[in-house]
């Protein structure tokens, strides 16, 4: 009986088990489709750690070495070599991307004539040449001897001949010429100005307004070299400082994008405006020179001494000019003469594009970009950034090729062409794909010069990105430290007190057009970041790294003086890549609109402090602006509550998408294509560039400055107009955050 | 043993069953979340049938009766009554919407002075009044006697006094004044023009350009009454024809939206341009009159006979004017005098908004709208449309309130204010919520005048909506037939041969700004439809239904002469509601981009035929445009293949959303805010209004007409510019359809 009972129990157990198995596996249940888990997947922290561990200094170094082998000015043979190199890397079967291709535009560039170089001379009344400015920089390494090194020039300066008495015009600001004009008749003069204080192109425009007929621009050793001048022991190749013959090249146009095809992609058959209709380029021949030659000219100037704050680092008193030279100088009674032979051409320029397709939301893009073109070898500008981009794509590409990873959203990499001539490659790209990019782009990450110096991280971004930047920076070791994060290092150098977060690193605003983020921020309204490693400002006053745009910005320079060991490159690559992965993989986009609200409140407070009293006197109320900012704050808080109280991984993916769309598209509401009709591409009414220098809403600030100076009723109306534009844009952005119906 | 075996088997079976049950229900399997079925739900055809069956003629009739009880000109007391009535309906606990509210703007309107009415007189040289134009229309029913009936006036005509000899200027087109000017010095004259052929406001602008100092506008019986003139037996109240004293009121502004706040929502504190800066309104005093008074004036005119095609339906020869009257007429040597006392005011106007929240994609909107304001009782314009809207919301609202239905996407209903003054309520709404609406709106359905006449459906729409319109029209019975669908009836009246579909009803294009779709189409680029029931053109040449904008557009008129039995109202309500439900509930948006391609090809062919030869002579290639259209066709076909080959109900909802976003947002790529800088709100480069009258791309057509007339090189450049704008917009739209990465 016991045996039978045992057998019975056993049989029963077996039958029960069979039953359970049939019940569980054999009967179709309302089972979850395979995609249910995919759509709920969030960023994988282990994958981020793996990414961080695979970013290698050696690879960064070799990337930089390859990218800087030859000069690669836009559309030059060297540029074509870098196009092929980037394509090869992104098409590599082991470490490449899903797809990579070349995207071409026919753009309007300006070059010196290779067989008829620009000349700057001092000539006497018989037209005998007493002195000639160097045409090339001194060779210290073989790099400077490359025949492809372009003569220093001011791109978009017109060709032409100008001759006149020299004057020193400080930085070429309107106020500088105004000051000079009090005592000197500037008509027919040549002005020499130093870099800094004013955009390159604007110096020439400002000068021409006073009748100046030619312009020289030089780099003052006080502004760039902390006063050092001698190449026997002080400047490169002995240090990072600029040698006496180094010349900063540059584009002298005010607007970005191809100058002949504003708001249209520069294809072969695209309508082009007549070149004579271009605005914002030098009206007079213009040429940059080095401080060795500038010294020869400035130290010979007659006239009264320039104001104290105009004095620079050259070893003489800077006089204003008689106009012209001292009677005691060998140049007595002589003129300065500019013979400029620049030529404009419509040439073919390439962006190189690469993508990793998204798995779950392929129609959401995270874009990462940098320009590829340089002025000469461009080791720091831009190849330090391209080296970082290629290292990020190598690490991510390998994961993709091995089948270990595919991002939730699509990632687009852009190696832009012709940035140095006015952000042209990226601007044309945004013009060609305007609606597609506007509707689908989650964020844009720009890493141009990745390492200005190796002291600390620096970042500018839309405020909603602050939190993801911080999160990434906390996960990366700071170069030069064993256990300090990039974040902890950063906060020591530049910080602020946030009402919400206490002391935090200061993230700047993207208010200018300094690199390729411009079209993404100002034209498309895409949430963006621009980042790099940079200086310890307690150690140098250099305006920028001293070899900027000269023949000395080489691999040797970068690897010996800017980032020995490539550890800062690595830190930037890790931080930027970390942000990139988070934007691409996070279930919920890592954007915090409450931080945006904090910035708007900050701008509002500044505006109220600066303008309210005067505006009340003009019967213009700032109330709608205050209300709009409060409304934005309220909706940002409310959306945050919705997010906090949601179990997003278990809800319909359309709810997550809804919130992500709110976060992604909010910034688009700040665009107003009519607010700044004369500023190409500037449509973002919060971050547009401003000439007022006030940290507040740019349209209001500039209109106020104008009205406060002109006292015209029509100008006060413009202040009111810009108040309405900004208030309604902020209300529009708040509406994007509001519960959707 | 048998018994034991039986018991054993039974026990075994029980145990097995228990096992199966445990296995199936007791063990957690990867089971589908509850939302998996919701996100895949498609439109329910049974629900559509139910909707169709519940749209009732009696309800439509009672809606119209209620809406037309009193005159309800924008911002008048009667308008406020309709605001409250619509709100009451939409807040009804049994048949209302989820939510309804009032949305207010402070807008710039123009009214006659109620205590000092406008006067038009004939005065002799001693200033004695020989004749006075009627100030009010004749009363045939009590309706015309309502003290709230506004005196006929030309809104936005300036106040002022004008006196001069009368001339007849046909339709007031530029060519009409050009013709007159050949033989008559128009300076100081008063012109009388008939309605039609040219926009109201433009007649005055055209006149003023020739020195005309005052303008009269009247309705010619030939244009409106098929020649009939007598109110004793021919015109209303005996028929639908306009009585002799009926006067078409109207807004005489060229641009839509509030005139003081272009591109900004007209809130209390919004910046307003100075009224003197308004463009596009009559520069001279202007007044509309009836044909009885026009006859008195025109038939007395001296001068030579007007051209044959200027002659109208009045029983006399139309002379051009001496200028002035015949010596044989009692008005010999007399002037016509206008004393206009119109006043502009900034007044508070309401939209009424109502919503049904979407269940699955609340952040996708289908918008259905019509204006609420009329000139007088507005039975046909706009109350026939409002009656339909309220019947649709009653039927849908009841389903929602009973818990029987909730749309996949959100539905927004808009009862716009102040349309008659220039589509103001809808324009301000789109300005206030620009980004939100742009990013989320699937489609806009406009039903303004729902029934012009009861012969056939008429629709204008973006071409991608054609298929859903046809589908809906096939499901609705045509009024007056037992078993003919609205579609089958329609195809008899107006059809075309489509390369893809053969003979189909002709759907028009939304190229103008005739109703509230304008801001949605031209400013926001939202896929839209405007629809109504309309005439049998073989039976009348009436320019529009004859009581249009007069005191005779009453419930009596509508129910006796336009749609007895309200069956056409019902057909429109059923068709529009059917489209609405399909836009709101379809899993895949019912938009066909191949039909859009067909329209673009049609426009391209027209452009090539009209312009290519001349453009080649100017070295302007149309190749980029042809390529862009071919590119659009290719991508539309490709997307269609993706759709056809997908099992959308079983794939991730994000894939469906991706395709729907492509379909929804494609039209946005056609927007270019800079293409037509002088045309308020016109940004859609395919459907913008054109003065050329050619059925092709408006920017190219207008620029070509200008260049072909001026022969200026700079004007030919503008043709090239518009070619690039259109080609790149079409490429941009194709990019939206392309596989997303």
Short mmCIF file of N, CA, C and O in Angstrom, two decimals, chain B residues 69-165:
data_model
loop_
_atom_site.label_atom_id
_atom_site.label_comp_id
_atom_site.label_asym_id
_atom_site.label_seq_id
_atom_site.Cartn_x
_atom_site.Cartn_y
_atom_site.Cartn_z
N UNK B 69 -30.86 83.78 -34.19
CA UNK B 69 -31.95 84.55 -33.56
C UNK B 69 -31.72 86.06 -33.67
O UNK B 69 -32.64 86.82 -33.87
N UNK B 70 -30.46 86.46 -33.49
CA UNK B 70 -30.14 87.89 -33.56
C UNK B 70 -28.90 88.08 -34.42
O UNK B 70 -28.11 87.15 -34.60
N UNK B 71 -28.71 89.29 -34.95
CA UNK B 71 -27.46 89.56 -35.67
C UNK B 71 -26.29 89.35 -34.71
O UNK B 71 -26.38 89.67 -33.52
N UNK B 72 -25.18 88.78 -35.23
CA UNK B 72 -24.05 88.52 -34.32
C UNK B 72 -22.72 88.88 -34.96
O UNK B 72 -21.81 88.07 -35.07
N UNK B 73 -22.66 90.14 -35.36
CA UNK B 73 -21.40 90.69 -35.85
C UNK B 73 -20.35 90.59 -34.73
O UNK B 73 -20.67 90.69 -33.55
N UNK B 74 -19.09 90.40 -35.14
CA UNK B 74 -18.01 90.18 -34.16
C UNK B 74 -18.04 91.23 -33.06
O UNK B 74 -18.12 92.42 -33.33
N UNK B 75 -17.97 90.75 -31.83
CA UNK B 75 -17.88 91.54 -30.60
C UNK B 75 -19.18 92.28 -30.26
O UNK B 75 -19.20 93.04 -29.30
N UNK B 76 -20.24 92.06 -31.03
CA UNK B 76 -21.53 92.69 -30.71
C UNK B 76 -22.22 91.89 -29.60
O UNK B 76 -21.81 90.77 -29.28
N UNK B 77 -23.29 92.45 -29.01
CA UNK B 77 -24.03 91.69 -27.99
C UNK B 77 -24.53 90.35 -28.55
O UNK B 77 -24.54 89.34 -27.84
N UNK B 78 -24.92 90.33 -29.81
CA UNK B 78 -25.37 89.07 -30.41
C UNK B 78 -24.24 88.05 -30.50
O UNK B 78 -24.46 86.84 -30.33
N UNK B 79 -23.04 88.53 -30.76
CA UNK B 79 -21.87 87.64 -30.80
C UNK B 79 -21.68 87.00 -29.42
O UNK B 79 -21.45 85.80 -29.30
N UNK B 80 -21.80 87.82 -28.40
CA UNK B 80 -21.65 87.31 -27.04
C UNK B 80 -22.71 86.23 -26.74
O UNK B 80 -22.42 85.24 -26.08
N UNK B 81 -23.92 86.43 -27.27
CA UNK B 81 -24.94 85.39 -27.08
C UNK B 81 -24.51 84.07 -27.72
O UNK B 81 -24.71 82.99 -27.16
N UNK B 82 -23.90 84.15 -28.90
CA UNK B 82 -23.47 82.91 -29.55
C UNK B 82 -22.29 82.28 -28.82
O UNK B 82 -22.17 81.06 -28.77
N UNK B 83 -21.42 83.11 -28.26
CA UNK B 83 -20.32 82.57 -27.43
C UNK B 83 -20.92 81.72 -26.33
O UNK B 83 -20.52 80.57 -26.10
N UNK B 84 -21.90 82.30 -25.64
CA UNK B 84 -22.50 81.59 -24.50
C UNK B 84 -23.23 80.33 -24.95
O UNK B 84 -23.21 79.31 -24.26
N UNK B 85 -23.87 80.43 -26.11
CA UNK B 85 -24.60 79.26 -26.60
C UNK B 85 -23.64 78.12 -26.96
O UNK B 85 -23.87 76.96 -26.55
N UNK B 86 -22.55 78.43 -27.66
CA UNK B 86 -21.59 77.38 -28.03
C UNK B 86 -20.96 76.78 -26.76
O UNK B 86 -20.83 75.57 -26.63
N UNK B 87 -20.62 77.67 -25.82
CA UNK B 87 -20.06 77.18 -24.55
C UNK B 87 -21.03 76.25 -23.85
O UNK B 87 -20.65 75.19 -23.34
N UNK B 88 -22.29 76.65 -23.83
CA UNK B 88 -23.31 75.83 -23.16
C UNK B 88 -23.40 74.46 -23.82
O UNK B 88 -23.43 73.43 -23.14
N UNK B 89 -23.41 74.46 -25.12
CA UNK B 89 -23.49 73.19 -25.84
C UNK B 89 -22.28 72.31 -25.53
O UNK B 89 -22.40 71.10 -25.31
N UNK B 90 -21.09 72.91 -25.55
CA UNK B 90 -19.87 72.11 -25.38
C UNK B 90 -19.61 71.73 -23.91
O UNK B 90 -18.77 70.89 -23.65
N UNK B 91 -20.32 72.42 -23.03
CA UNK B 91 -20.17 72.06 -21.61
C UNK B 91 -21.36 71.23 -21.13
O UNK B 91 -21.46 70.93 -19.94
N UNK B 92 -22.22 70.84 -22.04
CA UNK B 92 -23.40 70.05 -21.66
C UNK B 92 -22.97 68.70 -21.08
O UNK B 92 -22.13 68.02 -21.66
N UNK B 93 -23.52 68.36 -19.91
CA UNK B 93 -23.08 67.10 -19.28
C UNK B 93 -23.43 65.85 -20.06
O UNK B 93 -22.81 64.81 -19.86
N UNK B 94 -24.41 65.92 -20.93
CA UNK B 94 -24.84 64.73 -21.68
C UNK B 94 -24.19 64.64 -23.06
O UNK B 94 -23.94 63.56 -23.58
N UNK B 95 -24.02 65.79 -23.68
CA UNK B 95 -23.59 65.79 -25.09
C UNK B 95 -22.42 66.73 -25.33
O UNK B 95 -22.11 67.04 -26.48
N UNK B 96 -21.78 67.19 -24.25
CA UNK B 96 -20.69 68.15 -24.42
C UNK B 96 -19.35 67.48 -24.60
O UNK B 96 -19.25 66.25 -24.75
N UNK B 97 -18.32 68.29 -24.60
CA UNK B 97 -16.95 67.81 -24.79
C UNK B 97 -16.28 67.64 -23.43
O UNK B 97 -16.87 67.93 -22.39
N UNK B 98 -15.02 67.19 -23.45
CA UNK B 98 -14.29 67.04 -22.17
C UNK B 98 -14.13 68.38 -21.48
O UNK B 98 -14.19 68.49 -20.27
N UNK B 99 -13.91 69.40 -22.30
CA UNK B 99 -13.64 70.71 -21.75
C UNK B 99 -13.94 71.75 -22.82
O UNK B 99 -13.78 71.47 -24.02
N UNK B 100 -14.37 72.93 -22.40
CA UNK B 100 -14.59 74.01 -23.35
C UNK B 100 -14.31 75.31 -22.63
O UNK B 100 -14.57 75.43 -21.44
N UNK B 101 -13.76 76.26 -23.35
CA UNK B 101 -13.43 77.54 -22.73
C UNK B 101 -13.42 78.64 -23.78
O UNK B 101 -13.51 78.40 -24.97
N UNK B 102 -13.29 79.84 -23.27
CA UNK B 102 -13.30 81.04 -24.07
C UNK B 102 -11.86 81.54 -24.16
O UNK B 102 -11.14 81.57 -23.16
N UNK B 103 -11.44 81.90 -25.35
CA UNK B 103 -10.07 82.36 -25.56
C UNK B 103 -10.15 83.76 -26.16
O UNK B 103 -10.70 83.93 -27.24
N UNK B 104 -9.60 84.74 -25.45
CA UNK B 104 -9.86 86.13 -25.83
C UNK B 104 -8.67 86.86 -26.43
O UNK B 104 -7.53 86.64 -26.03
N UNK B 105 -8.96 87.73 -27.34
CA UNK B 105 -7.94 88.61 -27.94
C UNK B 105 -8.48 90.03 -27.99
O UNK B 105 -9.69 90.24 -28.01
N UNK B 106 -7.55 90.99 -28.02
CA UNK B 106 -7.92 92.40 -28.10
C UNK B 106 -7.56 92.87 -29.50
O UNK B 106 -6.38 93.08 -29.81
N UNK B 107 -8.58 92.99 -30.33
CA UNK B 107 -8.29 93.15 -31.75
C UNK B 107 -8.82 94.45 -32.33
O UNK B 107 -9.72 95.08 -31.77
N UNK B 108 -8.27 94.80 -33.46
CA UNK B 108 -8.53 96.10 -34.10
C UNK B 108 -9.63 95.92 -35.13
O UNK B 108 -9.42 95.28 -36.16
N UNK B 109 -10.82 96.46 -34.83
CA UNK B 109 -11.95 96.33 -35.76
C UNK B 109 -12.42 97.71 -36.21
O UNK B 109 -12.06 98.73 -35.62
N UNK B 110 -13.23 97.70 -37.24
CA UNK B 110 -13.73 98.94 -37.85
C UNK B 110 -15.24 98.84 -37.96
O UNK B 110 -15.76 97.83 -38.45
N UNK B 111 -15.94 99.88 -37.47
CA UNK B 111 -17.41 99.87 -37.48
C UNK B 111 -17.94 101.21 -37.98
O UNK B 111 -17.29 102.24 -37.79
N UNK B 112 -19.16 101.20 -38.54
CA UNK B 112 -19.79 102.49 -38.80
C UNK B 112 -20.19 103.12 -37.47
O UNK B 112 -20.37 102.41 -36.48
N UNK B 113 -20.30 104.42 -37.48
CA UNK B 113 -20.72 105.12 -36.27
C UNK B 113 -22.24 104.98 -36.13
O UNK B 113 -22.98 105.43 -37.00
N UNK B 114 -22.73 104.36 -35.06
CA UNK B 114 -24.17 104.07 -34.97
C UNK B 114 -25.02 105.33 -34.90
O UNK B 114 -26.18 105.32 -35.30
N UNK B 115 -24.44 106.42 -34.42
CA UNK B 115 -25.25 107.63 -34.31
C UNK B 115 -24.99 108.60 -35.46
O UNK B 115 -25.65 109.61 -35.58
N UNK B 116 -24.04 108.29 -36.27
CA UNK B 116 -23.71 109.18 -37.38
C UNK B 116 -23.43 108.31 -38.61
O UNK B 116 -22.29 108.10 -38.98
N UNK B 117 -24.50 107.82 -39.24
CA UNK B 117 -24.29 106.82 -40.29
C UNK B 117 -23.57 107.38 -41.51
O UNK B 117 -23.62 108.58 -41.78
N UNK B 118 -22.91 106.51 -42.22
CA UNK B 118 -22.26 106.87 -43.48
C UNK B 118 -23.31 107.34 -44.47
O UNK B 118 -24.42 106.81 -44.51
N UNK B 119 -22.93 108.33 -45.28
CA UNK B 119 -23.87 108.88 -46.26
C UNK B 119 -23.22 108.92 -47.64
O UNK B 119 -22.06 109.30 -47.77
N UNK B 120 -24.02 108.54 -48.63
CA UNK B 120 -23.59 108.73 -50.02
C UNK B 120 -24.70 109.53 -50.71
O UNK B 120 -25.86 109.12 -50.69
N UNK B 121 -24.30 110.66 -51.26
CA UNK B 121 -25.32 111.54 -51.85
C UNK B 121 -24.84 112.05 -53.21
O UNK B 121 -23.67 111.97 -53.53
N UNK B 122 -25.83 112.55 -53.99
CA UNK B 122 -25.47 113.33 -55.18
C UNK B 122 -25.78 114.78 -54.84
O UNK B 122 -26.88 115.09 -54.37
N UNK B 123 -24.79 115.64 -55.01
CA UNK B 123 -24.97 117.05 -54.65
C UNK B 123 -24.65 117.93 -55.86
O UNK B 123 -23.74 117.63 -56.63
N UNK B 124 -25.41 118.99 -55.99
CA UNK B 124 -25.14 119.89 -57.10
C UNK B 124 -24.09 120.93 -56.70
O UNK B 124 -23.55 120.88 -55.59
N UNK B 125 -23.87 121.86 -57.60
CA UNK B 125 -22.77 122.81 -57.35
C UNK B 125 -23.05 123.71 -56.15
O UNK B 125 -22.15 124.31 -55.60
N UNK B 126 -24.31 123.78 -55.76
CA UNK B 126 -24.66 124.57 -54.56
C UNK B 126 -24.67 123.71 -53.31
O UNK B 126 -25.12 124.13 -52.25
N UNK B 127 -24.21 122.49 -53.48
CA UNK B 127 -24.17 121.53 -52.37
C UNK B 127 -25.55 121.08 -51.93
O UNK B 127 -25.72 120.57 -50.82
N UNK B 128 -26.55 121.28 -52.78
CA UNK B 128 -27.87 120.74 -52.46
C UNK B 128 -27.89 119.26 -52.77
O UNK B 128 -27.36 118.83 -53.80
N UNK B 129 -28.52 118.51 -51.88
CA UNK B 129 -28.58 117.07 -52.06
C UNK B 129 -29.68 116.71 -53.03
O UNK B 129 -30.85 117.01 -52.80
N UNK B 130 -29.30 116.09 -54.15
CA UNK B 130 -30.29 115.70 -55.15
C UNK B 130 -30.74 114.26 -54.96
O UNK B 130 -31.81 113.88 -55.42
N UNK B 131 -29.90 113.49 -54.31
CA UNK B 131 -30.20 112.06 -54.19
C UNK B 131 -29.40 111.50 -53.02
O UNK B 131 -28.24 111.87 -52.81
N UNK B 132 -30.04 110.61 -52.26
CA UNK B 132 -29.34 109.98 -51.13
C UNK B 132 -29.45 108.46 -51.25
O UNK B 132 -30.54 107.92 -51.43
N UNK B 133 -28.33 107.82 -51.16
CA UNK B 133 -28.29 106.35 -51.16
C UNK B 133 -28.91 105.84 -49.87
O UNK B 133 -28.73 106.44 -48.80
N UNK B 134 -29.65 104.76 -49.96
CA UNK B 134 -30.32 104.18 -48.78
C UNK B 134 -29.31 103.84 -47.70
O UNK B 134 -28.24 103.32 -47.99
N UNK B 135 -29.67 104.07 -46.46
CA UNK B 135 -28.79 103.69 -45.36
C UNK B 135 -29.06 102.28 -44.84
O UNK B 135 -28.23 101.69 -44.18
N UNK B 136 -30.25 101.79 -45.11
CA UNK B 136 -30.59 100.45 -44.63
C UNK B 136 -31.30 99.68 -45.73
O UNK B 136 -31.89 100.27 -46.64
N UNK B 137 -31.28 98.37 -45.61
CA UNK B 137 -31.97 97.53 -46.57
C UNK B 137 -33.48 97.52 -46.27
O UNK B 137 -33.89 97.76 -45.13
N UNK B 138 -34.28 97.27 -47.27
CA UNK B 138 -35.73 97.18 -47.11
C UNK B 138 -36.07 95.99 -46.20
O UNK B 138 -35.43 94.94 -46.28
N UNK B 139 -37.05 96.17 -45.34
CA UNK B 139 -37.50 95.06 -44.48
C UNK B 139 -38.50 94.18 -45.21
O UNK B 139 -39.53 94.67 -45.68
N UNK B 140 -38.20 92.91 -45.30
CA UNK B 140 -39.20 91.95 -45.79
C UNK B 140 -39.68 91.04 -44.66
O UNK B 140 -40.78 90.53 -44.68
N UNK B 141 -38.79 90.79 -43.70
CA UNK B 141 -39.18 90.00 -42.52
C UNK B 141 -38.76 90.82 -41.30
O UNK B 141 -38.06 91.83 -41.42
N UNK B 142 -39.15 90.36 -40.14
CA UNK B 142 -38.79 91.08 -38.91
C UNK B 142 -37.28 91.13 -38.72
O UNK B 142 -36.75 92.05 -38.10
N UNK B 143 -36.59 90.14 -39.27
CA UNK B 143 -35.14 90.09 -39.10
C UNK B 143 -34.46 91.41 -39.47
O UNK B 143 -33.59 91.90 -38.77
N UNK B 144 -34.86 91.96 -40.65
CA UNK B 144 -34.19 93.17 -41.11
C UNK B 144 -34.47 94.37 -40.21
O UNK B 144 -33.76 95.37 -40.27
N UNK B 145 -35.47 94.23 -39.39
CA UNK B 145 -35.85 95.35 -38.53
C UNK B 145 -35.11 95.35 -37.20
O UNK B 145 -35.29 96.25 -36.39
N UNK B 146 -34.31 94.35 -36.96
CA UNK B 146 -33.57 94.27 -35.69
C UNK B 146 -32.64 95.47 -35.57
O UNK B 146 -31.91 95.79 -36.51
N UNK B 147 -32.69 96.18 -34.43
CA UNK B 147 -31.82 97.36 -34.30
C UNK B 147 -30.33 97.02 -34.39
O UNK B 147 -29.51 97.89 -34.64
N UNK B 148 -29.99 95.73 -34.19
CA UNK B 148 -28.57 95.35 -34.26
C UNK B 148 -28.09 95.09 -35.69
O UNK B 148 -26.92 94.78 -35.90
N UNK B 149 -29.00 95.23 -36.68
CA UNK B 149 -28.54 95.09 -38.07
C UNK B 149 -27.60 96.24 -38.37
O UNK B 149 -27.98 97.40 -38.24
N UNK B 150 -26.38 95.93 -38.72
CA UNK B 150 -25.40 97.00 -38.94
C UNK B 150 -25.61 97.64 -40.31
O UNK B 150 -25.93 96.95 -41.29
N UNK B 151 -25.47 98.94 -40.34
CA UNK B 151 -25.54 99.65 -41.62
C UNK B 151 -24.48 99.06 -42.56
O UNK B 151 -23.36 98.76 -42.14
N UNK B 152 -24.81 98.88 -43.84
CA UNK B 152 -23.78 98.42 -44.77
C UNK B 152 -22.57 99.34 -44.71
O UNK B 152 -22.71 100.56 -44.65
N UNK B 153 -21.38 98.73 -44.70
CA UNK B 153 -20.15 99.55 -44.65
C UNK B 153 -18.97 98.72 -45.16
O UNK B 153 -19.08 97.50 -45.29
N UNK B 154 -17.90 99.43 -45.45
CA UNK B 154 -16.66 98.80 -45.88
C UNK B 154 -15.71 98.87 -44.70
O UNK B 154 -15.16 99.93 -44.40
N UNK B 155 -15.53 97.71 -44.01
CA UNK B 155 -14.69 97.73 -42.82
C UNK B 155 -13.26 98.09 -43.21
O UNK B 155 -12.74 97.58 -44.19
N UNK B 156 -12.67 98.97 -42.41
CA UNK B 156 -11.31 99.49 -42.60
C UNK B 156 -11.21 100.57 -43.68
O UNK B 156 -10.13 101.05 -43.96
N UNK B 157 -12.38 100.95 -44.27
CA UNK B 157 -12.35 102.18 -45.06
C UNK B 157 -12.12 103.32 -44.08
O UNK B 157 -12.71 103.35 -43.00
N UNK B 158 -11.28 104.26 -44.44
CA UNK B 158 -11.06 105.39 -43.53
C UNK B 158 -12.31 106.26 -43.45
O UNK B 158 -13.10 106.31 -44.39
N UNK B 159 -12.50 106.91 -42.33
CA UNK B 159 -13.50 107.97 -42.25
C UNK B 159 -13.01 109.12 -43.13
O UNK B 159 -11.81 109.27 -43.35
N UNK B 160 -13.95 109.90 -43.61
CA UNK B 160 -13.52 111.04 -44.43
C UNK B 160 -14.61 111.46 -45.38
O UNK B 160 -15.64 110.79 -45.50
N UNK B 161 -14.38 112.58 -46.03
CA UNK B 161 -15.36 113.14 -46.94
C UNK B 161 -14.72 113.25 -48.31
O UNK B 161 -13.62 113.78 -48.45
N UNK B 162 -15.41 112.71 -49.31
CA UNK B 162 -14.86 112.77 -50.66
C UNK B 162 -15.96 113.21 -51.59
O UNK B 162 -17.12 112.82 -51.44
N UNK B 163 -15.61 114.04 -52.54
CA UNK B 163 -16.61 114.56 -53.46
C UNK B 163 -15.97 114.65 -54.82
O UNK B 163 -14.82 115.08 -54.93
N UNK B 164 -16.72 114.22 -55.85
CA UNK B 164 -16.13 114.32 -57.19
C UNK B 164 -17.08 113.79 -58.23
O UNK B 164 -18.16 113.29 -57.92
N UNK B 165 -16.65 113.92 -59.47
CA UNK B 165 -17.46 113.42 -60.58
C UNK B 165 -17.36 111.91 -60.59
O UNK B 165 -16.29 111.33 -60.34
#
